[in-house]
Short mmCIF file of C-alpha atoms in Angstrom, two decimals:
data_model
loop_
_atom_site.label_atom_id
_atom_site.label_comp_id
_atom_site.label_asym_id
_atom_site.label_seq_id
_atom_site.Cartn_x
_atom_site.Cartn_y
_atom_site.Cartn_z
CA UNK F 1 77.56 290.78 -95.03
CA UNK F 2 79.02 294.02 -96.06
CA UNK F 3 81.45 295.28 -93.09
CA UNK F 4 84.64 297.08 -92.70
CA UNK F 5 86.69 294.45 -91.62
CA UNK F 6 90.03 292.38 -92.88
CA UNK F 7 89.70 288.69 -91.65
CA UNK F 8 86.47 287.73 -89.69
CA UNK F 9 89.03 286.09 -87.44
CA UNK F 10 90.94 289.62 -86.30
CA UNK F 11 88.13 291.75 -85.51
CA UNK F 12 88.21 292.15 -82.22
CA UNK F 13 92.37 291.90 -82.37
CA UNK F 14 92.65 294.77 -84.97
CA UNK F 15 89.68 297.07 -83.03
CA UNK F 16 91.21 296.98 -79.73
CA UNK F 17 94.91 297.38 -81.51
CA UNK F 18 93.13 300.71 -83.04
CA UNK F 19 91.82 302.23 -80.38
CA UNK F 20 95.51 301.74 -78.50
CA UNK F 21 96.92 303.47 -81.73
CA UNK F 22 94.26 306.24 -81.66
CA UNK F 23 94.39 307.25 -77.47
CA UNK F 24 97.97 306.38 -76.56
CA UNK F 25 97.80 309.23 -73.48
CA UNK F 26 94.82 307.24 -72.40
CA UNK F 27 95.53 303.12 -72.40
CA UNK F 28 97.47 299.88 -73.50
CA UNK F 29 96.66 297.37 -75.16
CA UNK F 30 97.85 293.80 -74.51
CA UNK F 31 96.54 290.93 -77.69
CA UNK F 32 98.14 287.80 -75.18
CA UNK F 33 95.53 287.74 -73.03
CA UNK F 34 93.74 290.22 -74.37
CA UNK F 35 92.43 293.21 -71.91
CA UNK F 36 92.96 297.48 -72.51
CA UNK F 37 94.06 299.35 -69.66
CA UNK F 38 95.08 302.75 -68.14
CA UNK F 39 98.19 303.85 -69.44
CA UNK F 40 99.21 305.02 -65.73
CA UNK F 41 98.56 300.99 -64.05
CA UNK F 42 98.99 300.71 -61.75
CA UNK F 43 97.74 303.53 -60.15
CA UNK F 44 98.64 303.95 -56.32
CA UNK F 45 96.65 303.53 -53.40
CA UNK F 46 92.80 303.25 -55.68
CA UNK F 47 90.79 300.18 -56.01
CA UNK F 48 91.37 298.84 -59.53
CA UNK F 49 88.15 298.68 -61.81
CA UNK F 50 87.64 295.93 -64.21
CA UNK F 51 84.63 295.21 -66.45
CA UNK F 52 84.53 293.03 -69.54
CA UNK F 53 82.05 291.22 -71.66
CA UNK F 54 82.02 290.10 -75.87
CA UNK F 55 82.39 292.73 -78.36
CA UNK F 56 80.01 294.13 -79.99
CA UNK F 57 78.50 296.70 -78.00
CA UNK F 58 81.75 299.40 -78.54
CA UNK F 59 82.66 302.25 -76.75
CA UNK F 60 81.83 299.84 -74.10
CA UNK F 61 83.83 298.37 -72.30
CA UNK F 62 87.45 299.30 -73.92
CA UNK F 63 86.25 303.20 -75.15
CA UNK F 64 85.68 303.56 -70.55
CA UNK F 65 89.26 302.66 -69.59
CA UNK F 66 90.39 305.89 -68.77
CA UNK F 67 91.37 308.38 -65.85
CA UNK F 68 87.79 308.11 -63.70
CA UNK F 69 86.45 304.73 -65.03
CA UNK F 70 87.55 301.51 -65.95
CA UNK F 71 91.27 300.46 -65.36
CA UNK F 72 91.02 297.94 -67.70
CA UNK F 73 88.41 296.00 -69.77
CA UNK F 74 88.31 292.31 -71.00
CA UNK F 75 87.38 292.15 -74.39
CA UNK F 76 85.56 288.70 -75.34
CA UNK F 77 84.91 287.49 -79.15
CA UNK F 78 81.67 289.29 -80.96
CA UNK F 79 78.81 288.29 -78.15
CA UNK F 80 81.00 286.11 -76.56
CA UNK F 81 82.25 285.89 -72.70
CA UNK F 82 86.09 286.40 -72.32
CA UNK F 83 88.41 284.04 -70.45
CA UNK F 84 89.26 284.12 -66.87
CA UNK F 85 92.80 284.47 -68.33
CA UNK F 86 92.03 287.64 -69.36
CA UNK F 87 90.22 289.11 -66.31
CA UNK F 88 93.26 287.39 -64.32
CA UNK F 89 96.23 289.23 -66.24
CA UNK F 90 93.92 292.37 -66.33
CA UNK F 91 94.02 292.40 -63.17
CA UNK F 92 97.17 291.78 -61.84
CA UNK F 93 98.30 294.19 -64.41
CA UNK F 94 96.25 296.90 -62.58
CA UNK F 95 96.24 296.38 -59.16
CA UNK F 96 97.89 298.29 -56.74
CA UNK F 97 97.32 297.13 -52.72
CA UNK F 98 94.05 298.56 -52.68
CA UNK F 99 92.02 295.32 -54.37
CA UNK F 100 90.04 295.00 -57.01
CA UNK F 101 86.53 295.47 -58.31
CA UNK F 102 84.89 293.53 -61.19
CA UNK F 103 81.42 294.98 -62.70
CA UNK F 104 79.97 292.00 -64.92
CA UNK F 105 76.87 292.05 -66.79
CA UNK F 106 74.28 289.14 -66.21
CA UNK F 107 74.49 287.16 -68.34
CA UNK F 108 75.67 283.08 -67.68
CA UNK F 109 78.54 282.93 -69.22
CA UNK F 110 80.39 286.96 -68.22
CA UNK F 111 79.56 285.85 -64.87
CA UNK F 112 81.03 282.10 -64.05
CA UNK F 113 84.26 283.22 -66.22
CA UNK F 114 84.39 286.99 -64.07
CA UNK F 115 83.98 284.51 -61.11
CA UNK F 116 86.69 281.89 -61.81
CA UNK F 117 89.70 285.13 -62.93
CA UNK F 118 88.28 286.01 -59.39
CA UNK F 119 88.75 282.71 -57.08
CA UNK F 120 92.54 282.62 -59.15
CA UNK F 121 92.94 286.19 -58.14
CA UNK F 122 91.81 285.21 -54.61
CA UNK F 123 94.26 282.27 -54.37
CA UNK F 124 97.13 284.64 -54.82
CA UNK F 125 96.21 287.23 -51.91
CA UNK F 126 94.52 289.61 -53.80
CA UNK F 127 91.22 291.54 -52.56
CA UNK F 128 88.50 290.69 -55.82
CA UNK F 129 85.04 291.64 -55.34
CA UNK F 130 82.13 290.75 -58.20
CA UNK F 131 79.14 293.20 -58.39
CA UNK F 132 76.92 292.07 -61.00
CA UNK F 133 74.58 293.88 -63.24
CA UNK F 134 71.06 293.23 -64.16
CA UNK F 135 68.88 296.31 -64.91
CA UNK F 136 67.01 294.98 -67.90
CA UNK F 137 63.13 295.19 -67.18
CA UNK F 138 62.45 293.27 -70.53
CA UNK F 139 62.85 289.89 -68.41
CA UNK F 140 59.81 289.34 -67.15
CA UNK F 141 60.17 285.87 -65.25
CA UNK F 142 63.24 285.93 -63.83
CA UNK F 143 62.52 283.79 -61.07
CA UNK F 144 63.07 280.87 -63.61
CA UNK F 145 65.64 282.46 -66.15
CA UNK F 146 69.12 283.41 -65.32
CA UNK F 147 67.29 286.51 -64.54
CA UNK F 148 67.70 290.34 -65.69
CA UNK F 149 70.56 291.15 -68.27
CA UNK F 150 72.82 293.30 -67.33
CA UNK F 151 72.14 296.54 -69.79
CA UNK F 152 72.59 300.66 -69.77
CA UNK F 153 72.77 300.87 -65.93
CA UNK F 154 76.71 298.67 -66.57
CA UNK F 155 77.99 302.30 -68.42
CA UNK F 156 76.58 304.41 -65.66
CA UNK F 157 77.96 302.18 -62.55
CA UNK F 158 80.89 302.32 -64.14
CA UNK F 159 81.60 306.02 -64.38
CA UNK F 160 80.14 306.81 -60.96
CA UNK F 161 82.62 303.47 -59.36
CA UNK F 162 85.44 305.08 -61.54
CA UNK F 163 85.06 308.54 -59.77
CA UNK F 164 84.56 307.27 -56.58
CA UNK F 165 87.64 305.04 -56.64
CA UNK F 166 89.52 307.85 -57.67
CA UNK F 167 88.23 309.86 -54.70
CA UNK F 168 89.41 307.26 -52.16
CA UNK F 169 86.83 304.68 -51.57
CA UNK F 170 87.81 301.32 -50.44
CA UNK F 171 86.80 298.42 -51.63
CA UNK F 172 84.12 297.34 -49.40
CA UNK F 173 82.32 300.97 -50.33
CA UNK F 174 82.87 300.91 -53.64
CA UNK F 175 80.93 297.17 -53.71
CA UNK F 176 78.08 298.66 -51.75
CA UNK F 177 77.90 301.93 -54.26
CA UNK F 178 78.07 299.60 -57.35
CA UNK F 179 75.25 297.62 -55.22
CA UNK F 180 72.86 300.95 -55.19
CA UNK F 181 74.25 302.04 -59.00
CA UNK F 182 72.49 298.96 -59.48
CA UNK F 183 69.33 299.20 -57.46
CA UNK F 184 68.59 302.19 -58.62
CA UNK F 185 68.55 302.05 -62.31
CA UNK F 186 66.28 300.61 -64.78
CA UNK F 187 66.40 299.50 -68.70
CA UNK F 188 64.43 298.56 -71.59
CA UNK F 189 65.35 298.36 -75.39
CA UNK F 190 63.93 298.27 -78.55
CA UNK F 191 65.29 296.48 -82.06
CA UNK F 192 64.40 298.52 -85.33
CA UNK F 193 67.01 295.85 -87.27
CA UNK F 194 68.80 293.14 -86.24
CA UNK F 195 72.22 292.70 -86.44
CA UNK F 196 75.27 290.70 -88.33
CA UNK F 197 78.01 288.68 -86.23
CA UNK F 198 80.88 288.84 -88.17
CA UNK F 199 81.39 285.11 -87.86
CA UNK F 200 78.32 284.05 -88.49
CA UNK F 201 77.56 286.19 -91.47
CA UNK F 202 73.99 286.57 -91.12
CA UNK F 203 71.67 288.57 -89.04
CA UNK F 204 70.87 287.24 -85.46
CA UNK F 205 67.25 287.47 -86.00
CA UNK F 206 64.67 288.53 -88.80
CA UNK F 207 62.48 291.44 -88.91
CA UNK F 208 59.93 292.36 -91.60
CA UNK F 209 59.62 295.73 -92.80
CA UNK F 210 56.91 297.23 -90.67
CA UNK F 211 58.19 295.08 -87.30
CA UNK F 212 60.12 295.68 -84.33
CA UNK F 213 61.23 293.39 -81.45
CA UNK F 214 60.64 295.34 -77.92
CA UNK F 215 62.37 294.38 -74.70
CA UNK F 216 65.78 293.16 -76.89
CA UNK F 217 69.31 292.52 -74.83
CA UNK F 218 72.34 293.39 -76.36
CA UNK F 219 73.44 289.91 -78.30
CA UNK F 220 70.07 290.44 -80.72
CA UNK F 221 68.39 287.59 -78.22
CA UNK F 222 64.78 287.69 -78.50
CA UNK F 223 62.68 290.46 -76.85
CA UNK F 224 59.33 290.47 -75.15
CA UNK F 225 57.55 291.01 -77.97
CA UNK F 226 57.72 291.24 -81.38
CA UNK F 227 55.25 294.34 -82.37
CA UNK F 228 54.46 296.63 -85.75
CA UNK F 229 56.38 300.12 -85.59
CA UNK F 230 54.64 303.14 -84.01
CA UNK F 231 55.35 306.49 -84.12
CA UNK F 232 58.61 307.41 -82.10
CA UNK F 233 56.43 309.14 -79.22
CA UNK F 234 54.28 305.53 -78.78
CA UNK F 235 57.80 303.44 -79.01
CA UNK F 236 59.19 305.78 -76.56
CA UNK F 237 56.04 305.34 -73.92
CA UNK F 238 56.61 301.52 -74.11
CA UNK F 239 59.81 301.47 -73.47
CA UNK F 240 59.36 304.48 -70.28
CA UNK F 241 56.24 302.85 -68.88
CA UNK F 242 57.33 299.53 -68.28
CA UNK F 243 61.04 301.11 -66.84
CA UNK F 244 58.90 303.72 -64.45
CA UNK F 245 56.66 301.58 -62.57
CA UNK F 246 59.34 299.17 -61.94
CA UNK F 247 61.42 300.30 -59.42
CA UNK F 248 59.13 302.05 -59.37
CA UNK F 249 59.98 306.09 -60.07
CA UNK F 250 57.67 308.27 -58.09
CA UNK F 251 56.31 312.16 -58.53
CA UNK F 252 59.94 314.07 -57.08
CA UNK F 253 62.42 311.65 -57.77
CA UNK F 254 65.23 312.87 -59.42
CA UNK F 255 66.86 310.89 -62.27
CA UNK F 256 69.80 310.40 -64.91
CA UNK F 257 67.89 309.91 -68.46
CA UNK F 258 70.14 307.77 -70.49
CA UNK F 259 68.85 307.40 -74.49
CA UNK F 260 71.47 305.26 -75.96
CA UNK F 261 71.45 304.08 -79.71
CA UNK F 262 71.84 300.04 -80.16
CA UNK F 263 74.90 301.22 -82.99
CA UNK F 264 72.68 302.18 -85.90
CA UNK F 265 70.14 304.84 -84.71
CA UNK F 266 71.63 308.58 -85.57
CA UNK F 267 71.50 311.15 -83.41
CA UNK F 268 68.46 312.89 -84.90
CA UNK F 269 66.28 309.67 -84.06
CA UNK F 270 67.78 309.42 -80.58
CA UNK F 271 67.06 313.57 -79.71
CA UNK F 272 63.41 313.12 -80.86
CA UNK F 273 63.38 310.03 -78.41
CA UNK F 274 64.58 312.55 -75.71
CA UNK F 275 62.42 314.54 -76.35
CA UNK F 276 59.49 312.07 -75.60
CA UNK F 277 60.74 311.03 -73.12
CA UNK F 278 61.38 314.70 -71.42
CA UNK F 279 57.35 315.32 -72.23
CA UNK F 280 56.51 311.30 -70.08
CA UNK F 281 58.78 312.58 -67.15
CA UNK F 282 57.88 316.06 -66.81
CA UNK F 283 54.16 314.63 -66.81
CA UNK F 284 54.75 311.94 -64.12
CA UNK F 285 56.45 314.56 -61.68
CA UNK F 286 59.90 312.54 -62.64
CA UNK F 287 63.20 315.37 -62.39
CA UNK F 288 65.74 314.67 -64.84
CA UNK F 289 68.92 316.18 -63.30
CA UNK F 290 71.27 314.57 -65.34
CA UNK F 291 71.42 312.99 -68.94
CA UNK F 292 73.50 311.21 -70.94
CA UNK F 293 72.30 310.59 -74.70
CA UNK F 294 74.64 309.11 -77.58
CA UNK F 295 75.72 305.79 -78.68
CA UNK F 296 77.36 304.17 -75.74
CA UNK F 297 76.09 300.20 -75.30
CA UNK F 298 75.49 298.79 -78.36
CA UNK F 299 75.08 295.67 -80.41
CA UNK F 300 76.85 296.16 -83.27
CA UNK F 301 75.32 298.28 -86.10
CA UNK F 302 71.51 297.18 -85.08
CA UNK F 303 69.41 300.37 -85.34
CA UNK F 304 66.76 300.64 -82.10
CA UNK F 305 66.98 302.59 -78.94
CA UNK F 306 67.17 302.15 -75.13
CA UNK F 307 66.69 303.90 -72.41
CA UNK F 308 68.04 303.71 -68.88
CA UNK F 309 67.00 305.54 -65.90
CA UNK F 310 68.87 306.25 -62.39
CA UNK F 311 67.34 307.40 -59.61
CA UNK F 312 69.78 310.16 -58.39
CA UNK F 313 70.72 311.47 -54.48
CA UNK F 314 73.58 313.77 -54.02
CA UNK F 315 76.22 311.34 -53.23
CA UNK F 316 75.39 310.17 -57.26
CA UNK F 317 75.05 313.26 -58.30
CA UNK F 318 78.75 314.44 -57.10
CA UNK F 319 80.28 311.40 -58.68
CA UNK F 320 78.40 311.54 -62.02
CA UNK F 321 79.64 314.78 -62.51
CA UNK F 322 83.19 314.21 -61.54
CA UNK F 323 86.10 314.49 -63.96
CA UNK F 324 86.83 311.14 -66.07
CA UNK F 325 89.19 311.16 -69.32
CA UNK F 326 87.97 308.08 -71.59
CA UNK F 327 88.36 307.83 -75.22
CA UNK F 328 83.90 307.45 -74.85
CA UNK F 329 83.18 309.75 -71.95
CA UNK F 330 84.90 312.81 -71.49
CA UNK F 331 84.02 316.13 -69.37
CA UNK F 332 85.78 318.42 -66.22
CA UNK F 333 89.36 317.70 -66.97
CA UNK P 1 94.60 242.12 -52.26
CA UNK P 2 91.78 241.96 -54.72
CA UNK P 3 91.77 241.36 -58.32
CA UNK P 4 89.73 245.36 -58.23
CA UNK P 5 91.27 246.96 -61.21
CA UNK P 6 93.27 250.32 -60.20
CA UNK P 7 93.50 253.68 -62.57
CA UNK P 8 96.71 254.69 -63.71
CA UNK P 9 98.00 257.67 -65.16
CA UNK P 10 98.01 256.06 -68.32
CA UNK P 11 93.97 255.26 -68.52
CA UNK P 12 93.31 259.29 -67.68
CA UNK P 13 95.87 259.99 -70.47
CA UNK P 14 94.06 257.43 -72.93
CA UNK P 15 90.57 258.88 -71.66
CA UNK P 16 91.78 261.80 -72.79
CA UNK P 17 92.82 261.19 -76.25
CA UNK P 18 89.03 259.43 -76.50
CA UNK P 19 87.53 261.83 -75.56
CA UNK P 20 88.94 264.38 -77.45
CA UNK P 21 87.93 261.48 -80.76
CA UNK P 22 84.12 260.90 -79.51
CA UNK P 23 84.16 265.41 -79.28
CA UNK P 24 85.07 265.51 -82.08
CA UNK P 25 82.56 262.71 -83.71
CA UNK P 26 79.76 264.39 -82.34
CA UNK P 27 81.14 268.33 -83.03
CA UNK P 28 78.32 269.10 -85.43
CA UNK P 29 75.74 266.96 -83.48
CA UNK P 30 76.51 269.05 -80.07
CA UNK P 31 76.23 272.31 -82.41
CA UNK P 32 73.14 271.85 -84.30
CA UNK P 33 71.68 270.70 -80.45
CA UNK P 34 72.97 273.95 -78.98
CA UNK P 35 71.45 276.03 -81.94
CA UNK P 36 67.69 275.17 -81.18
CA UNK P 37 68.31 276.51 -77.51
CA UNK P 38 71.95 278.71 -77.35
CA UNK P 39 73.75 279.95 -79.33
CA UNK P 40 74.97 277.46 -81.57
CA UNK P 41 78.80 277.07 -80.48
CA UNK P 42 78.61 274.37 -78.54
CA UNK P 43 80.29 271.79 -80.51
CA UNK P 44 82.66 274.09 -82.33
CA UNK P 45 83.83 275.52 -78.51
CA UNK P 46 84.32 272.16 -76.57
CA UNK P 47 86.28 270.43 -79.91
CA UNK P 48 88.49 273.67 -79.40
CA UNK P 49 89.12 272.94 -76.20
CA UNK P 50 89.71 269.03 -76.02
CA UNK P 51 91.77 269.75 -79.18
CA UNK P 52 94.34 272.03 -77.34
CA UNK P 53 94.57 269.48 -74.40
CA UNK P 54 95.53 266.68 -77.28
CA UNK P 55 98.14 269.37 -78.34
CA UNK P 56 99.71 269.94 -75.24
CA UNK P 57 99.55 266.59 -74.01
CA UNK P 58 102.82 265.24 -74.64
CA UNK P 59 104.54 267.90 -72.25
CA UNK P 60 101.94 266.52 -69.49
CA UNK P 61 102.76 262.65 -69.76
CA UNK P 62 105.62 263.08 -66.96
CA UNK P 63 103.32 264.71 -64.39
CA UNK P 64 100.93 263.43 -62.28
CA UNK P 65 97.63 262.16 -62.15
CA UNK P 66 96.38 265.60 -60.71
CA UNK P 67 98.76 267.75 -62.33
CA UNK P 68 97.81 267.08 -66.01
CA UNK P 69 93.94 267.52 -64.55
CA UNK P 70 94.70 270.81 -63.23
CA UNK P 71 96.43 271.51 -66.56
CA UNK P 72 93.79 270.20 -68.51
CA UNK P 73 91.50 272.27 -66.40
CA UNK P 74 93.61 275.36 -67.24
CA UNK P 75 93.40 274.74 -71.32
CA UNK P 76 89.52 274.29 -71.17
CA UNK P 77 89.27 277.52 -69.17
CA UNK P 78 90.96 279.70 -71.19
CA UNK P 79 90.45 278.71 -74.65
CA UNK P 80 86.64 276.97 -74.78
CA UNK P 81 84.92 280.54 -73.79
CA UNK P 82 80.73 281.07 -72.87
CA UNK P 83 79.08 278.93 -69.68
CA UNK P 84 80.74 275.50 -70.85
CA UNK P 85 84.34 276.72 -69.95
CA UNK P 86 84.16 277.50 -67.07
CA UNK P 87 82.02 274.86 -66.11
CA UNK P 88 83.61 271.92 -67.41
CA UNK P 89 87.72 273.93 -66.54
CA UNK P 90 85.47 273.75 -62.63
CA UNK P 91 84.84 270.18 -63.00
CA UNK P 92 88.66 269.11 -64.24
CA UNK P 93 90.22 271.60 -61.34
CA UNK P 94 87.71 269.52 -58.67
CA UNK P 95 88.92 266.34 -59.95
CA UNK P 96 92.61 267.92 -59.61
CA UNK P 97 92.25 268.54 -56.18
CA UNK P 98 90.57 265.60 -55.01
CA UNK P 99 93.43 263.47 -57.02
CA UNK P 100 96.02 265.36 -55.58
CA UNK P 101 99.00 262.90 -54.50
CA UNK P 102 97.51 260.05 -55.99
CA UNK P 103 99.39 257.56 -57.89
CA UNK P 104 96.62 255.56 -58.58
CA UNK P 105 92.87 255.40 -57.82
CA UNK P 106 90.20 252.92 -56.90
CA UNK P 107 86.69 252.67 -57.71
CA UNK P 108 86.06 254.29 -54.78
CA UNK P 109 88.30 256.88 -55.50
CA UNK P 110 87.28 257.59 -59.06
CA UNK P 111 84.01 257.58 -57.54
CA UNK P 112 85.19 260.73 -55.25
CA UNK P 113 86.53 262.36 -58.36
CA UNK P 114 83.87 262.41 -60.12
CA UNK P 115 81.75 263.48 -57.08
CA UNK P 116 83.90 266.54 -57.18
CA UNK P 117 83.70 267.56 -60.70
CA UNK P 118 80.20 267.54 -60.08
CA UNK P 119 80.04 269.49 -57.31
CA UNK P 120 81.91 272.05 -58.73
CA UNK P 121 79.92 272.42 -61.77
CA UNK P 122 76.76 272.75 -58.91
CA UNK P 123 79.06 275.30 -57.26
CA UNK P 124 80.25 277.23 -59.88
CA UNK P 125 76.53 277.00 -62.44
CA UNK P 126 74.78 277.26 -59.03
CA UNK P 127 72.38 274.74 -60.81
CA UNK P 128 70.39 271.96 -59.21
CA UNK P 129 68.82 268.43 -61.00
CA UNK P 130 65.53 269.52 -63.59
CA UNK P 131 67.00 272.60 -64.82
CA UNK P 132 67.93 271.24 -68.64
CA UNK P 133 71.93 271.34 -67.68
CA UNK P 134 75.09 269.28 -67.53
CA UNK P 135 74.21 268.65 -63.97
CA UNK P 136 70.61 266.20 -65.73
CA UNK P 137 73.43 263.27 -67.26
CA UNK P 138 76.22 263.90 -64.57
CA UNK P 139 74.07 263.04 -61.09
CA UNK P 140 71.93 260.06 -62.17
CA UNK P 141 75.10 258.67 -63.48
CA UNK P 142 76.72 259.06 -59.80
CA UNK P 143 74.21 258.08 -58.45
CA UNK P 144 74.34 254.67 -60.35
CA UNK P 145 77.84 254.65 -59.88
CA UNK P 146 77.25 255.07 -56.22
CA UNK P 147 74.56 251.84 -56.53
CA UNK P 148 76.63 249.56 -58.01
CA UNK P 149 79.16 250.39 -55.27
CA UNK P 150 76.26 249.69 -52.54
CA UNK P 151 75.73 246.31 -54.07
CA UNK P 152 78.92 245.15 -53.83
CA UNK P 153 80.28 245.86 -58.07
CA UNK P 154 83.72 245.69 -58.43
CA UNK P 155 84.20 245.81 -61.49
CA UNK P 156 84.93 248.86 -63.39
CA UNK P 157 83.74 248.11 -66.99
CA UNK P 158 80.49 246.45 -66.14
CA UNK P 159 79.73 249.72 -63.15
CA UNK P 160 80.69 252.10 -66.43
CA UNK P 161 78.12 250.59 -68.32
CA UNK P 162 75.44 251.06 -66.04
CA UNK P 163 76.96 254.26 -65.19
CA UNK P 164 76.77 255.30 -69.71
CA UNK P 165 73.53 254.44 -69.60
CA UNK P 166 72.32 256.45 -67.01
CA UNK P 167 73.94 259.80 -68.30
CA UNK P 168 72.45 258.68 -71.55
CA UNK P 169 68.97 258.54 -70.11
CA UNK P 170 69.23 261.42 -68.21
CA UNK P 171 70.40 263.63 -71.41
CA UNK P 172 67.32 262.03 -73.32
CA UNK P 173 65.59 263.21 -69.85
CA UNK P 174 66.12 266.93 -70.32
CA UNK P 175 64.48 266.43 -73.24
CA UNK P 176 60.83 267.66 -71.69
CA UNK P 177 62.31 269.88 -69.36
CA UNK P 178 61.86 273.93 -69.82
CA UNK P 179 66.07 275.31 -68.98
CA UNK P 180 65.68 277.78 -65.81
CA UNK P 181 69.95 278.47 -66.55
CA UNK P 182 72.07 279.51 -68.83
CA UNK P 183 71.06 281.83 -72.23
CA UNK P 184 68.23 278.79 -72.95
CA UNK P 185 66.44 279.98 -70.19
CA UNK P 186 64.78 283.08 -72.02
CA UNK P 187 63.53 281.32 -74.36
CA UNK P 188 60.88 280.24 -71.85
CA UNK P 189 58.59 277.48 -72.91
CA UNK P 190 60.26 277.53 -76.05
CA UNK P 191 63.12 275.35 -74.53
CA UNK P 192 60.94 272.83 -74.32
CA UNK P 193 61.03 269.83 -76.74
CA UNK P 194 65.26 269.67 -77.03
CA UNK P 195 68.16 267.79 -75.88
CA UNK P 196 70.57 270.42 -73.76
CA UNK P 197 73.71 270.40 -75.84
CA UNK P 198 75.73 270.81 -71.96
CA UNK P 199 74.15 267.29 -70.98
CA UNK P 200 74.69 265.63 -74.29
CA UNK P 201 78.66 265.94 -73.97
CA UNK P 202 78.54 265.31 -70.16
CA UNK P 203 77.43 262.26 -71.44
CA UNK P 204 79.86 261.64 -73.91
CA UNK P 205 82.68 262.06 -71.77
CA UNK P 206 81.11 259.16 -69.87
CA UNK P 207 81.28 257.56 -72.67
CA UNK P 208 84.47 258.16 -73.21
CA UNK P 209 85.18 257.00 -70.01
CA UNK P 210 84.09 253.12 -70.56
CA UNK P 211 85.21 253.37 -74.01
CA UNK P 212 88.73 253.17 -72.42
CA UNK P 213 87.54 250.86 -69.72
CA UNK P 214 86.05 248.04 -72.44
CA UNK P 215 89.21 248.08 -74.62
CA UNK P 216 91.87 247.86 -71.81
CA UNK P 217 89.64 245.06 -70.22
#
């Protein structure tokens, strides 16, 4: 294992310390328990939005703390859920009198730890709502499993709900909006290489030189199937069509197209995938109104890509375009 | 007054120490079970939790049974992580609520405390019997407990002997099951043929209870 780390045990701590040193005007860092929060928190008269999950998916979530997005992010160990004391303390630090929205990816550990934190806060009279993101179409038999995993749509939900919170949406309206984003978003990803969790020291799975894993989650867990590598155009089709057919996205639908690097895939390849996706959507009569291309929800250094399509309406477009100022997403201000 | 034995605070403390010992002894075994169908950390995580409880036990000895169990819950919740942290944490929290205000527990009280713990786990994990989880060890164990009481058995050691056997069988019976909850569920049929690590650690906790009862007669 070759990584730019000091001690395996300090990876998460030193990384969020570095984030805090780099963006003091945007955020502050608590080390005990671990959370990253807006420098100007608590923001009066605004619902606080908190997310979190295992580390290793950077910039999600700590890189999305700031104006127009998250009030706080709670990073667990690499690929391990954060514990409820983190969300509890973060919520106490950032909430004003308008309540707290937890945006939670659908992994059993995350769901339970956020629920426990919500119970603890509710017992103190703080209004908290959990919304679960489960947009991964690669999980086919969701009736017999934990259900679909939360992946790319999480980033879009955090941006859109963050903007709505700035505009003064009440907690119950934010819950409804977040559920709408989740119900309109679908994702799927693939891996060209596995990744290495620092504490494990070896790859999470093995792939032969010619193989790729189709339908991966974001923790290096196995996907739908293992296939021989194909051209970028063919691989993009293998991701795009399951997504399109699932919602389904139909002729005339307006979408946000999100092409995301799993960490190790460079922009030069991402734009080849975007080009292929653009052509597919054009052929299907689906209108790309907004796009996001880059490294936003990752699996450490994994090479691979995920595609997310989010069906848009006027409300979602307006909220997507609203100003945002975080380490990883910034426009309009 | 019958000769029936009551459970005191000292028994609870002894149980926590025995639980830590038995979990530490089986740490590698639990982790090995977890590497087959999970993320290979169950033994490590739960051992970290119980070791932390023991490290803080001196500060808890003056508290009531309910307060001790609540502190254990908080320690497990904040140190174990993953899914087993909130599940065992909730179990201890539910147990703490059930014992609130009590200085000693009768055998019926113990059954009620354990039932609360089970209900807490089922509510938190949204799991039912047969999904290859902790519930598969705990529920049959408590059914056996209840049956013994209905049959008029008031001997705690003998009750727990039967309870442990039922929990052990429950854990073993998870082997042919297909997981439908937790990370193992993504493996689908590939989860069949492996014993569930959570059910196994739950069985070990019943074993710790039994060991304390045997030792203290």
